[in-house]
Tab-separated table of C-alpha atoms and ligand atoms in Angstrom:
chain	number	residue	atom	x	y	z
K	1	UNK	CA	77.430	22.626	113.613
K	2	UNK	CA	75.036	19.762	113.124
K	3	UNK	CA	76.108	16.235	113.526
K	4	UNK	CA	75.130	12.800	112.066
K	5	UNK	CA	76.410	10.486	113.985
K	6	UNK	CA	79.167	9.947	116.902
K	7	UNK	CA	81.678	7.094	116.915
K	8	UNK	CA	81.769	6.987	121.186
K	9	UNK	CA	84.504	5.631	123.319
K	10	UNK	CA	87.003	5.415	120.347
K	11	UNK	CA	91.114	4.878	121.401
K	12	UNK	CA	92.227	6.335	118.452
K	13	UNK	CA	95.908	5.373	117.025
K	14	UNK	CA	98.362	7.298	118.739
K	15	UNK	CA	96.248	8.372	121.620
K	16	UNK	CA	95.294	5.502	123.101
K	17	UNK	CA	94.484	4.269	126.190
K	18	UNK	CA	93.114	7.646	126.189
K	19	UNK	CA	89.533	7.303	124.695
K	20	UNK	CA	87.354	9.863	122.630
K	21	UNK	CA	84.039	10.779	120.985
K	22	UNK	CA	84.275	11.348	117.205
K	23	UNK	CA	81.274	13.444	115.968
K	24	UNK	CA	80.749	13.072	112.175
K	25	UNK	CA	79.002	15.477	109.870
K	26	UNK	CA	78.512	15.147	105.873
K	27	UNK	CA	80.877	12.653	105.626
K	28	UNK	CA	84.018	14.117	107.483
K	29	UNK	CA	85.311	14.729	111.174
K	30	UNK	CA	84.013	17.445	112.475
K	31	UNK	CA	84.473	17.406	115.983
K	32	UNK	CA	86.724	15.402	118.346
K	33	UNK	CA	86.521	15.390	121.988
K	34	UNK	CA	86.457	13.636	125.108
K	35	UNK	CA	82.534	14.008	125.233
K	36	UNK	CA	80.039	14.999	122.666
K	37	UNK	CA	76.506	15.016	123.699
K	38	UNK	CA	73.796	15.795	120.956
K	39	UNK	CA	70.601	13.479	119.577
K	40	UNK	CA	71.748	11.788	117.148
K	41	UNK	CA	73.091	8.199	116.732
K	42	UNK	CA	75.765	7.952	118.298
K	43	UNK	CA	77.795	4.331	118.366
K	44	UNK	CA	79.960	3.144	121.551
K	45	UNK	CA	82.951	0.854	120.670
K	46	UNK	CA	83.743	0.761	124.290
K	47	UNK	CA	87.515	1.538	123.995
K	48	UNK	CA	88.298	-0.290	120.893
K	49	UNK	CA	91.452	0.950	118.923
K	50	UNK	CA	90.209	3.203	116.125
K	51	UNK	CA	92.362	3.650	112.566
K	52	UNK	CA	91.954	5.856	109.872
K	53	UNK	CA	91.626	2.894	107.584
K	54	UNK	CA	95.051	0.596	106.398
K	55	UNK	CA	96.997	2.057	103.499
K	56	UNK	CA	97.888	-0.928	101.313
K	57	UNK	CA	100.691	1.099	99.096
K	58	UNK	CA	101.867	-2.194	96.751
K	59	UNK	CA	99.111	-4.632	95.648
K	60	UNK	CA	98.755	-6.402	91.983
K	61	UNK	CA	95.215	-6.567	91.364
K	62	UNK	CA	95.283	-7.399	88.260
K	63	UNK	CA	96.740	-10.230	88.325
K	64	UNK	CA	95.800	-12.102	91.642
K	65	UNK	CA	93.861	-15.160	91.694
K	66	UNK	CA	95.278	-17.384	88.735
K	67	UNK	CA	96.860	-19.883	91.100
K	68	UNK	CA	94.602	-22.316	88.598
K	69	UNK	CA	96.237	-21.297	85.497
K	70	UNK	CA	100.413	-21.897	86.316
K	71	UNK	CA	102.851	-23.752	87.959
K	72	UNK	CA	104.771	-23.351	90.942
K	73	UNK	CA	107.530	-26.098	90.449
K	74	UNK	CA	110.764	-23.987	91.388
K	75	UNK	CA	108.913	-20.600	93.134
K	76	UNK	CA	111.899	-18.711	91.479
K	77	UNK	CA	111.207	-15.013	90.288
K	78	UNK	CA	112.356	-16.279	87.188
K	79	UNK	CA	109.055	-19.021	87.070
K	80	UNK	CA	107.071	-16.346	88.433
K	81	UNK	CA	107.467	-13.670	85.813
K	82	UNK	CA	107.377	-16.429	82.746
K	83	UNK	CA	104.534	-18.231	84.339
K	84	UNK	CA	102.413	-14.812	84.539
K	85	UNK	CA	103.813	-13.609	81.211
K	86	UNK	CA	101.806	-16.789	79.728
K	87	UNK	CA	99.110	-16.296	81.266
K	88	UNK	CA	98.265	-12.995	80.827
K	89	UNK	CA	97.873	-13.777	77.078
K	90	UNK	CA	94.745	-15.427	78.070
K	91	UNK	CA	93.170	-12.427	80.178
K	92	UNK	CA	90.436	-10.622	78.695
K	93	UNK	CA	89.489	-7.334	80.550
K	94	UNK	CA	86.405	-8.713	82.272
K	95	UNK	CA	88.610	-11.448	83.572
K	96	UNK	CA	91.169	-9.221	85.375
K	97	UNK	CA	88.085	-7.256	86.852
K	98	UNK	CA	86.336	-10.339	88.379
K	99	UNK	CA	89.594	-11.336	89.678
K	100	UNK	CA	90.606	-7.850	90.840
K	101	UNK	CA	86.953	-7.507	92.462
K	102	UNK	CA	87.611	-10.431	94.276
K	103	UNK	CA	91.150	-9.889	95.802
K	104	UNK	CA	89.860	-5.525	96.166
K	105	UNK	CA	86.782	-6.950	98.468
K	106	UNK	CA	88.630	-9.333	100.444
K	107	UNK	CA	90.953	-5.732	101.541
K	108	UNK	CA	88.015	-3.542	101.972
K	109	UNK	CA	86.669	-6.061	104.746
K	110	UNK	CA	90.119	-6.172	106.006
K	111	UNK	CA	89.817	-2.521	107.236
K	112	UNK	CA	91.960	-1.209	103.789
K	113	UNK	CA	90.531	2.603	102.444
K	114	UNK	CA	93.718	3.631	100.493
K	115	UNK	CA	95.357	1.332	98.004
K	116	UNK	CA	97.714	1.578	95.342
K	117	UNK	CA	97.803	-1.009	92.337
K	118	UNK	CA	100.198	-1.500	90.042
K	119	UNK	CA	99.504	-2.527	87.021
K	120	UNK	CA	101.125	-4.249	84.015
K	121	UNK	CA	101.047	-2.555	80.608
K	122	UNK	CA	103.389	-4.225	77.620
K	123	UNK	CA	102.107	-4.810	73.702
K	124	UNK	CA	100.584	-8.415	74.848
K	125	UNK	CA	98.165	-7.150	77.529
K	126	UNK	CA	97.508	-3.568	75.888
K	127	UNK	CA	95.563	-1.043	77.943
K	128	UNK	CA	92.918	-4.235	79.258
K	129	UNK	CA	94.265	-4.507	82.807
K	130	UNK	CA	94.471	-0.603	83.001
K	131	UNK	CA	90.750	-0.280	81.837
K	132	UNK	CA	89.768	-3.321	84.454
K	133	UNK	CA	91.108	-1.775	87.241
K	134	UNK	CA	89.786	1.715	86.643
K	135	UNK	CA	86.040	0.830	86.047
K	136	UNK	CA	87.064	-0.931	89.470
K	137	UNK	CA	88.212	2.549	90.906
K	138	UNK	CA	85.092	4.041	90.560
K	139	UNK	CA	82.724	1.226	91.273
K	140	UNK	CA	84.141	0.714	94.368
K	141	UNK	CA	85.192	4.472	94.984
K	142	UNK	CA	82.122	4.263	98.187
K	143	UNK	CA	84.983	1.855	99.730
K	144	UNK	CA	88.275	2.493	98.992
K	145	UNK	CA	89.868	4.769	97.451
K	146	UNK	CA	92.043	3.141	94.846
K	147	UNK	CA	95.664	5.194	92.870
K	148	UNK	CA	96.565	3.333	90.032
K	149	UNK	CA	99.952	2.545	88.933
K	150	UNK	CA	101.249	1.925	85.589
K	151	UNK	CA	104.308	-0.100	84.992
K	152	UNK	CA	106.354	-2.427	82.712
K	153	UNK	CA	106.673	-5.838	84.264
K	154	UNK	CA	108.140	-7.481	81.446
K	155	UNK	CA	110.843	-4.730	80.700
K	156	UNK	CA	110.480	-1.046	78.602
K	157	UNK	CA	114.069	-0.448	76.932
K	158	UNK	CA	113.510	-4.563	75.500
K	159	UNK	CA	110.210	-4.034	74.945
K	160	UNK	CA	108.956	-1.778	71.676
K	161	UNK	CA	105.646	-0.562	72.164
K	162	UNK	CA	105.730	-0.231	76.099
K	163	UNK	CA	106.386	3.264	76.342
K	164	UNK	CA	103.697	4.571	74.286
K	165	UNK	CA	101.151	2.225	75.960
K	166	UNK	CA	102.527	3.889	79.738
K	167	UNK	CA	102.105	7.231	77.584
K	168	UNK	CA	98.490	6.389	77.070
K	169	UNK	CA	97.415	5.148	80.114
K	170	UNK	CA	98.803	8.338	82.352
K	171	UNK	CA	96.680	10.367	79.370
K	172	UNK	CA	94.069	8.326	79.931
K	173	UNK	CA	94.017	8.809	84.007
K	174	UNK	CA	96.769	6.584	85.650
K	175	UNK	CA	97.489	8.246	88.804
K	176	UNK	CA	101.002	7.360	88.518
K	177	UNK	CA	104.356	5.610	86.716
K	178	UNK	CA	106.019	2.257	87.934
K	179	UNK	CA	109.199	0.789	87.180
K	180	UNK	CA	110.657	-2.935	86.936
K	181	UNK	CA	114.468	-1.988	86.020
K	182	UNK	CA	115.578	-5.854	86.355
K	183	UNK	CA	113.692	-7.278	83.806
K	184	UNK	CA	114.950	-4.474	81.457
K	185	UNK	CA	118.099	-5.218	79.097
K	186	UNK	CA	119.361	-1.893	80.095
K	187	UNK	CA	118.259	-0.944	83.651
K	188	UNK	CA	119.318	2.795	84.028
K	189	UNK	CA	118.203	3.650	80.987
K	190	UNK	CA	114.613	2.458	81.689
K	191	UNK	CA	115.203	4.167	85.125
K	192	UNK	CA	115.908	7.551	83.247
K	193	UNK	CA	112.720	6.873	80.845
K	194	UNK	CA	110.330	6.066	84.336
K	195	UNK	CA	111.508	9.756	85.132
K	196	UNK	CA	110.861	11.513	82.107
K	197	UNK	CA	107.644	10.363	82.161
K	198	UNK	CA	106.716	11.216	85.502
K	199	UNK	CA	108.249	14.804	84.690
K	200	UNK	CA	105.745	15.003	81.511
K	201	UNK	CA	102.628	14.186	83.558
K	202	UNK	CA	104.019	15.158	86.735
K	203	UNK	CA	103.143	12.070	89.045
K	204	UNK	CA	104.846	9.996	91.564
K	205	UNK	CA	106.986	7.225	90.966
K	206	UNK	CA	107.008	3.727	91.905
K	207	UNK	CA	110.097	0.488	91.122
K	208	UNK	CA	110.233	-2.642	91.777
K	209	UNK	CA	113.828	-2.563	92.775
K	210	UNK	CA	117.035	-4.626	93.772
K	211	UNK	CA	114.815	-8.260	94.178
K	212	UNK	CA	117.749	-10.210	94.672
K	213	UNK	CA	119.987	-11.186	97.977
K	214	UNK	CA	123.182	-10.518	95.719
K	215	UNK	CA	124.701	-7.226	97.406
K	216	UNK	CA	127.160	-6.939	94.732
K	217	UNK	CA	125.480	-3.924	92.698
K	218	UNK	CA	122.591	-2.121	93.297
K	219	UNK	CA	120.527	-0.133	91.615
K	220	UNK	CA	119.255	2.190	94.521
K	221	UNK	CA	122.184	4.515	94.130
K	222	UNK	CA	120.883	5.357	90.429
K	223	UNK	CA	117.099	6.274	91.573
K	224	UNK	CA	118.589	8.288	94.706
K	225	UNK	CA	120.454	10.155	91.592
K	226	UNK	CA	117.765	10.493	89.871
K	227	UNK	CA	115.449	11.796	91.912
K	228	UNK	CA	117.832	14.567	93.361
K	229	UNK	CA	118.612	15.454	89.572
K	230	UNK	CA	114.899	15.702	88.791
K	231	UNK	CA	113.799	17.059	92.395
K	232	UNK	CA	111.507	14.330	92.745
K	233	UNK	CA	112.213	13.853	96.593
K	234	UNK	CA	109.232	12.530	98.020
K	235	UNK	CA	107.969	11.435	95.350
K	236	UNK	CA	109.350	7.804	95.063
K	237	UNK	CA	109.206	4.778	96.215
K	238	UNK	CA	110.605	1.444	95.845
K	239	UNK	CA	109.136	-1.815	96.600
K	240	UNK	CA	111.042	-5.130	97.517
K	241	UNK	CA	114.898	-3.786	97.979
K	242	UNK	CA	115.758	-7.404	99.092
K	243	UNK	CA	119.233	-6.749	99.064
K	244	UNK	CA	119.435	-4.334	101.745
K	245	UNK	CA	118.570	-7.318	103.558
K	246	UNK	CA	122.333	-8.751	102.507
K	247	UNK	CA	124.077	-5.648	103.508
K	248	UNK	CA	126.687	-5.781	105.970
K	249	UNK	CA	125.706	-2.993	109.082
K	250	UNK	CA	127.935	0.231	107.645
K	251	UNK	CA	126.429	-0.668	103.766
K	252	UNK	CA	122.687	-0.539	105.413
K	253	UNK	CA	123.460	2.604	107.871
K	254	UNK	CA	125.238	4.066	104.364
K	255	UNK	CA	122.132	3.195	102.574
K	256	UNK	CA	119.609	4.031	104.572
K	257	UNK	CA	120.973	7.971	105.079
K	258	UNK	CA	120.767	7.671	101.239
K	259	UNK	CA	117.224	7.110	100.597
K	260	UNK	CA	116.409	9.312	103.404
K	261	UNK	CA	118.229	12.055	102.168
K	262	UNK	CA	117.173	12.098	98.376
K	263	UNK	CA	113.562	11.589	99.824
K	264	UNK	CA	113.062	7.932	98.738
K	265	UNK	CA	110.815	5.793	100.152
K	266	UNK	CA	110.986	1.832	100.412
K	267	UNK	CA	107.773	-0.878	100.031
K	268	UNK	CA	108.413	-4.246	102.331
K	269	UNK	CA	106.739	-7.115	100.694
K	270	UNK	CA	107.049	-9.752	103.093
K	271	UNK	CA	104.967	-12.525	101.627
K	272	UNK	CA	106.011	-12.507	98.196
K	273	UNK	CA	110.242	-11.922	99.297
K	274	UNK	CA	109.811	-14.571	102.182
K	275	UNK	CA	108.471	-17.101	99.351
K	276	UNK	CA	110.702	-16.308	96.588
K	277	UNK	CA	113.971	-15.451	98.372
K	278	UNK	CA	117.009	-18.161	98.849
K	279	UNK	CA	115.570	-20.592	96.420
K	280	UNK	CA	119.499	-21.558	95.947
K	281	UNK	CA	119.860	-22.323	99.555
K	282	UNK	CA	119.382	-26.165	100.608
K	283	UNK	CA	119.696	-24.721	104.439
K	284	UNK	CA	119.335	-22.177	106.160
K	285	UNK	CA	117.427	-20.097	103.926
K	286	UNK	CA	117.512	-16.483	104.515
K	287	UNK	CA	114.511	-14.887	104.626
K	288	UNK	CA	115.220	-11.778	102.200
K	289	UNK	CA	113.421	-9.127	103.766
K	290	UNK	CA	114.243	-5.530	103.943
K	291	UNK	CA	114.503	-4.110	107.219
K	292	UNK	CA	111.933	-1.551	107.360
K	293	UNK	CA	111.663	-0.885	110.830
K	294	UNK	CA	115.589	-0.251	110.660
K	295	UNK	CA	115.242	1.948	107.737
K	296	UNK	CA	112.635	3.687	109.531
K	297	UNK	CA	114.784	4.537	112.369
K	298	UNK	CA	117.149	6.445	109.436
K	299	UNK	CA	114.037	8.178	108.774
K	300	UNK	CA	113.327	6.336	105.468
K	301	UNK	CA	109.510	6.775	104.834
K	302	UNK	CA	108.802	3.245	104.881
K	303	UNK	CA	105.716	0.884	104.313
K	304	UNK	CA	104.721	-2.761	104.915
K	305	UNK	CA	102.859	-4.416	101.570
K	306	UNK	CA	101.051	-7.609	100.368
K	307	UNK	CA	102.181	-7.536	96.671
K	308	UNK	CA	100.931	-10.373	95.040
K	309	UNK	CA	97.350	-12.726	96.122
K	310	UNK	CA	97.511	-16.272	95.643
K	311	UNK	CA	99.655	-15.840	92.253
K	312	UNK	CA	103.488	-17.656	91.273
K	313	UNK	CA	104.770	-14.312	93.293
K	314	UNK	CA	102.461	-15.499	96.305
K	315	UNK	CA	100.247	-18.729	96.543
K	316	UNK	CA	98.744	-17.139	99.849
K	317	UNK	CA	96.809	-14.326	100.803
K	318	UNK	CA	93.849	-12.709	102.563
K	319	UNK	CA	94.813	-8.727	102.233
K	320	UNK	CA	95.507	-8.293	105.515
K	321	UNK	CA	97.646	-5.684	106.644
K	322	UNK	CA	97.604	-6.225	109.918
K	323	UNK	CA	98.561	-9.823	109.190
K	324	UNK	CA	101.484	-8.832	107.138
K	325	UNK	CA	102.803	-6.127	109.272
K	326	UNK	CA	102.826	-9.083	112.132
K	327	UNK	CA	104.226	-11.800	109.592
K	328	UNK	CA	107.131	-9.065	109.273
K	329	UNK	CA	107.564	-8.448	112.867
K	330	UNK	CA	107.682	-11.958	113.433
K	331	UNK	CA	110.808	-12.359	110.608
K	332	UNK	CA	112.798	-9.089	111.247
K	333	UNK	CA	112.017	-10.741	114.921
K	334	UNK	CA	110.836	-6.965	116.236
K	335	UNK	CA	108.852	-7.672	119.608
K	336	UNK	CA	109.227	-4.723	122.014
K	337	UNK	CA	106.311	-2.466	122.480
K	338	UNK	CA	107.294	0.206	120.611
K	339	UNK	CA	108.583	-1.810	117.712
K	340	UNK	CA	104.991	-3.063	116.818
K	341	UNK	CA	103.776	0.215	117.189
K	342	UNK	CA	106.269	1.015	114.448
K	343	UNK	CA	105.184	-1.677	112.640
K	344	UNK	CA	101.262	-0.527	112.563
K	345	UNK	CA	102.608	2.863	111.758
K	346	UNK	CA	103.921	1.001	108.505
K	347	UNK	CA	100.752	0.077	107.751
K	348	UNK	CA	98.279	3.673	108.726
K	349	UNK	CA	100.483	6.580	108.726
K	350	UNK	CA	103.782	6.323	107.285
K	351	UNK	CA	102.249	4.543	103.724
K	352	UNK	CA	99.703	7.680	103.966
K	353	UNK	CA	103.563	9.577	103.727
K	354	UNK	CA	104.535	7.927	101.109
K	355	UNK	CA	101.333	8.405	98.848
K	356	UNK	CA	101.533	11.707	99.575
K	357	UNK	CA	97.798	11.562	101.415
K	358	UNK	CA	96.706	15.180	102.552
K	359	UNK	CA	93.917	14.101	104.200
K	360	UNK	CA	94.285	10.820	105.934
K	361	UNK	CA	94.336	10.816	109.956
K	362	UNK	CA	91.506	10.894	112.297
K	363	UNK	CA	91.413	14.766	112.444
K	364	UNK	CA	89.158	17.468	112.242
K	365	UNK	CA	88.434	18.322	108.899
K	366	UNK	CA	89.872	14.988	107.350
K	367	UNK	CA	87.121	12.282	105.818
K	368	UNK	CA	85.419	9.925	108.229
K	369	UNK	CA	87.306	6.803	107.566
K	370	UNK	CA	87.279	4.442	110.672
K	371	UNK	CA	88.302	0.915	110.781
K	372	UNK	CA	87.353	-0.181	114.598
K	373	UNK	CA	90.093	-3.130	115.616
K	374	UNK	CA	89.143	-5.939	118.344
K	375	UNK	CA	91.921	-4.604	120.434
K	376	UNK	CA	92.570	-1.679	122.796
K	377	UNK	CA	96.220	-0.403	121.966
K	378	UNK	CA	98.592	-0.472	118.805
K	379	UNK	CA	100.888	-3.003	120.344
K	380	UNK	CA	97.883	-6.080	120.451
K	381	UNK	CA	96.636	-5.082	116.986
K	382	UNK	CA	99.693	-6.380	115.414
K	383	UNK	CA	101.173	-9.160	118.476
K	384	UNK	CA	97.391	-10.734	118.465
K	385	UNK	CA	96.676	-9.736	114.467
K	386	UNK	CA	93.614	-7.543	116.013
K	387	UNK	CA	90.547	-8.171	113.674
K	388	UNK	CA	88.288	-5.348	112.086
K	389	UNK	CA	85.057	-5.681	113.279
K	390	UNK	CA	84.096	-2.786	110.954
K	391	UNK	CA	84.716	0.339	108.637
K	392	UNK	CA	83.324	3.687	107.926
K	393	UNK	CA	84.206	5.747	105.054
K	394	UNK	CA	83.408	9.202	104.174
K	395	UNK	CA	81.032	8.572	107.183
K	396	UNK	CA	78.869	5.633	105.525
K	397	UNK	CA	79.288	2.039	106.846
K	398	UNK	CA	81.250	0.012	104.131
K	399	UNK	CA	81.554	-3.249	106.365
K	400	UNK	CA	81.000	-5.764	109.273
K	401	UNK	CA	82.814	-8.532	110.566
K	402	UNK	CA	80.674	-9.954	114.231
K	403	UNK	CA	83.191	-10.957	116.096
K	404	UNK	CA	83.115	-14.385	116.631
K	405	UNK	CA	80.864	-16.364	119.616
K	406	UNK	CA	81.899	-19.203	121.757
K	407	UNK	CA	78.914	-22.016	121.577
K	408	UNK	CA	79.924	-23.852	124.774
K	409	UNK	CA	77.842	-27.302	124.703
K	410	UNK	CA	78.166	-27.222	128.409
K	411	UNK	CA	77.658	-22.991	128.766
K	412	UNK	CA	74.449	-23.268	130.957
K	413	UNK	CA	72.228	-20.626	130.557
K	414	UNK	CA	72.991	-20.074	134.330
K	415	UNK	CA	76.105	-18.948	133.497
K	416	UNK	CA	75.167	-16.684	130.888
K	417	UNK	CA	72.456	-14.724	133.427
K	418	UNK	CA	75.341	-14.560	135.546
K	419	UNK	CA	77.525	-12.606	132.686
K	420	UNK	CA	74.505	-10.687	131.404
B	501	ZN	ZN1	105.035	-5.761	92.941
């Protein structure tokens, strides 16, 4: 076997503070072990923790960055969705790709490789935010590796036209079918017409779901249904599930065995429910997050998300993962070793789960994807939000980020012979 390269010294996730040599050959793992000796460059990161790349499994590409172009007065869900809805009548397709390049580069240097994006199809916007973000796929393919979602933001049932627009852009190579059953006029039936379509191209499936703190219906029971009717376990996901955040203890245990069971998997969005949750509440807000770390103990396949980028959803946002997954840990206030670790996992391999990712993991035979953290262990990657200080994917170099000096007025170059 002839090697390229050798990532040296590497504490990779899961094994650590046991450290490793990687060897890397045409673009995948091909050997791991505690020392590899050949001639060949070989790179020593000195015990640094070492991921397969973040798996970002909720983002809206397509339309981040339009801060400039609505209002914020009442950050209700309500604003959000009219506020966007207006706006997007003014999007032209190279629009949503300058803004999508812009919100997809700031992940990549945030140590992202695997992403998926939904994206909004209705009669107003056509097919231009599906086209956008596919010629984004593949120009940035040497990066990331991007699985495009389709979905109806505005509604499907209420909205003539929708369904043979989703119809078109799964013929025309979206990876996958979304959902948005509250902004439909008849919510189970658009959850029944998600299905059929993911049964005709036979693809995953992805809802917004249950965005409210009202724990007086939900509509998680009807997707559980579903997907045991169609045998799609495994195969979906939901993203926001706020109310499981209002659940009394016996409702969440109750609820969590149920997605577990019928193989559904749940998206925390922790920006975007943190801003718009409670807006009713004068005090004591509640902060409206699922908890995933809970659900994951039920064994609920569960992932931590950014959602929305400096949008009416979410005025913030720098695509970090690891800065979300500690934003969360800091709400669902999870602190204990292993609890962060579960919280990274959110983040790496359990997102990988839900996306249904055969070859993600640093493991003989899987790509070379590396993101090299400024930390040593799992635990400080999330409790000090850990930096990348660079990426490697399919065994090429897709980003740096130095990490940052100290410039001491007073650091005497006395000093510095003395560290040297
Ligand atoms: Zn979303």
């Amino acid at each position: 076997m002839v090697l390229d390269y050798i990532l040296r010294n590497a504490a990779i996730a899961g094994s650590e503070p046991r450290t490793c040599d990687i060897g890397v050959a045409s673009g995948r793992i091909a050997a791991i072990s505690e020392r590899i000796e050949a001639d060949i460059p070989i790179e020593d990161v000195g015990g640094k923790l070492v991921v397969p790349g973040f798996v970002e499994t909720h983002i809206h590409l397509d339309k981040s960055c339009i801060l400039d172009r609505c209002k914020s007065r009442e950050g209700t869900l309500a604003e959000a969705i009219a506020e966007v809805a207006a706006a997007k009548r003014g999007f032209s397709e190279d629009d949503i790709y300058r803004r999508a390049r812009r919100t997809l580069e700031k992940a990549i240097v945030q140590g992202t490789m695997r992403v998926r994006t939904h994206v909004e199809v209705d009669p107003r916007i056509g097919l231009k935010g599906f086209h956008a973000i596919r010629t984004l796929k593949q120009a940035y393919a040497w990066a990331i590796d991007l699985e495009i979602c389709v979905f109806p933001q505005e509604g499907l049932l209420n909205d003539p036209g929708t369904e043979e627009l989703l119809i078109e852009a799964c013929e025309q190579g979206a990876d996958l079918i979304g959902g948005c059953p509250y902004t439909d006029n008849n919510p189970h039936g658009q959850i029944a017409r998600i299905f059929a379509i993911a049964q005709r191209f036979d693809c995953d499936v992805d809802f917004h779901l249950d965005f409210d703190l009202d724990p007086s219906w939900m509509d998680l029971e009807e997707v559980c249904r579903k997907t045991e009717e169609m045998r799609w376990g495994g195969r979906v996901a939901i993203g926001h599930v706020t109310k499981l955040s209002a659940l009394k203890p016996e409702r969440f245990t109750a609820a969590a065995r149920r997605l577990a069971d019928a193989g559904v998997a749940v998206t925390v969005l922790p920006a975007t429910d943190l801003f718009l949750a409670g807006r009713n509440h004068d005090h004591n807000v509640p902060r409206g997050v699922a908890p995933a770390h809970r659900l994951l103990d039920h064994g609920v396949t569960c992932s931590i998300a950014s959602n929305n980028v400096l949008n009416p959803f979410t005025p913030f946002g720098d695509c970090s993962l690891v800065r979300m997954a500690n934003l969360y840990a800091n709400i669902a206030q999870v602190g204990r070793a292993n609890e962060l670790t579960a919280c990274l996992d959110m983040i790496t391999a359990v997102p990988a789960k839900l996306m249904n990712l055969r070859d993600y993991g640093v493991a003989i035979g899987n790509p070379a994807d590396f993101v090299v953290l400024d930390c040593r262990d799992r635990t400080a990657a999330i409790a000090e939000i850990a930096r990348p200080l660079f990426g490697i994917k399919h065994g090429h170099r897709t980003f740096v980020c130095p990490p940052a000096k100290l410039l001491a007025a007073d650091c005497d170059s006395d000093h510095r012979g003395a560290e040297a």
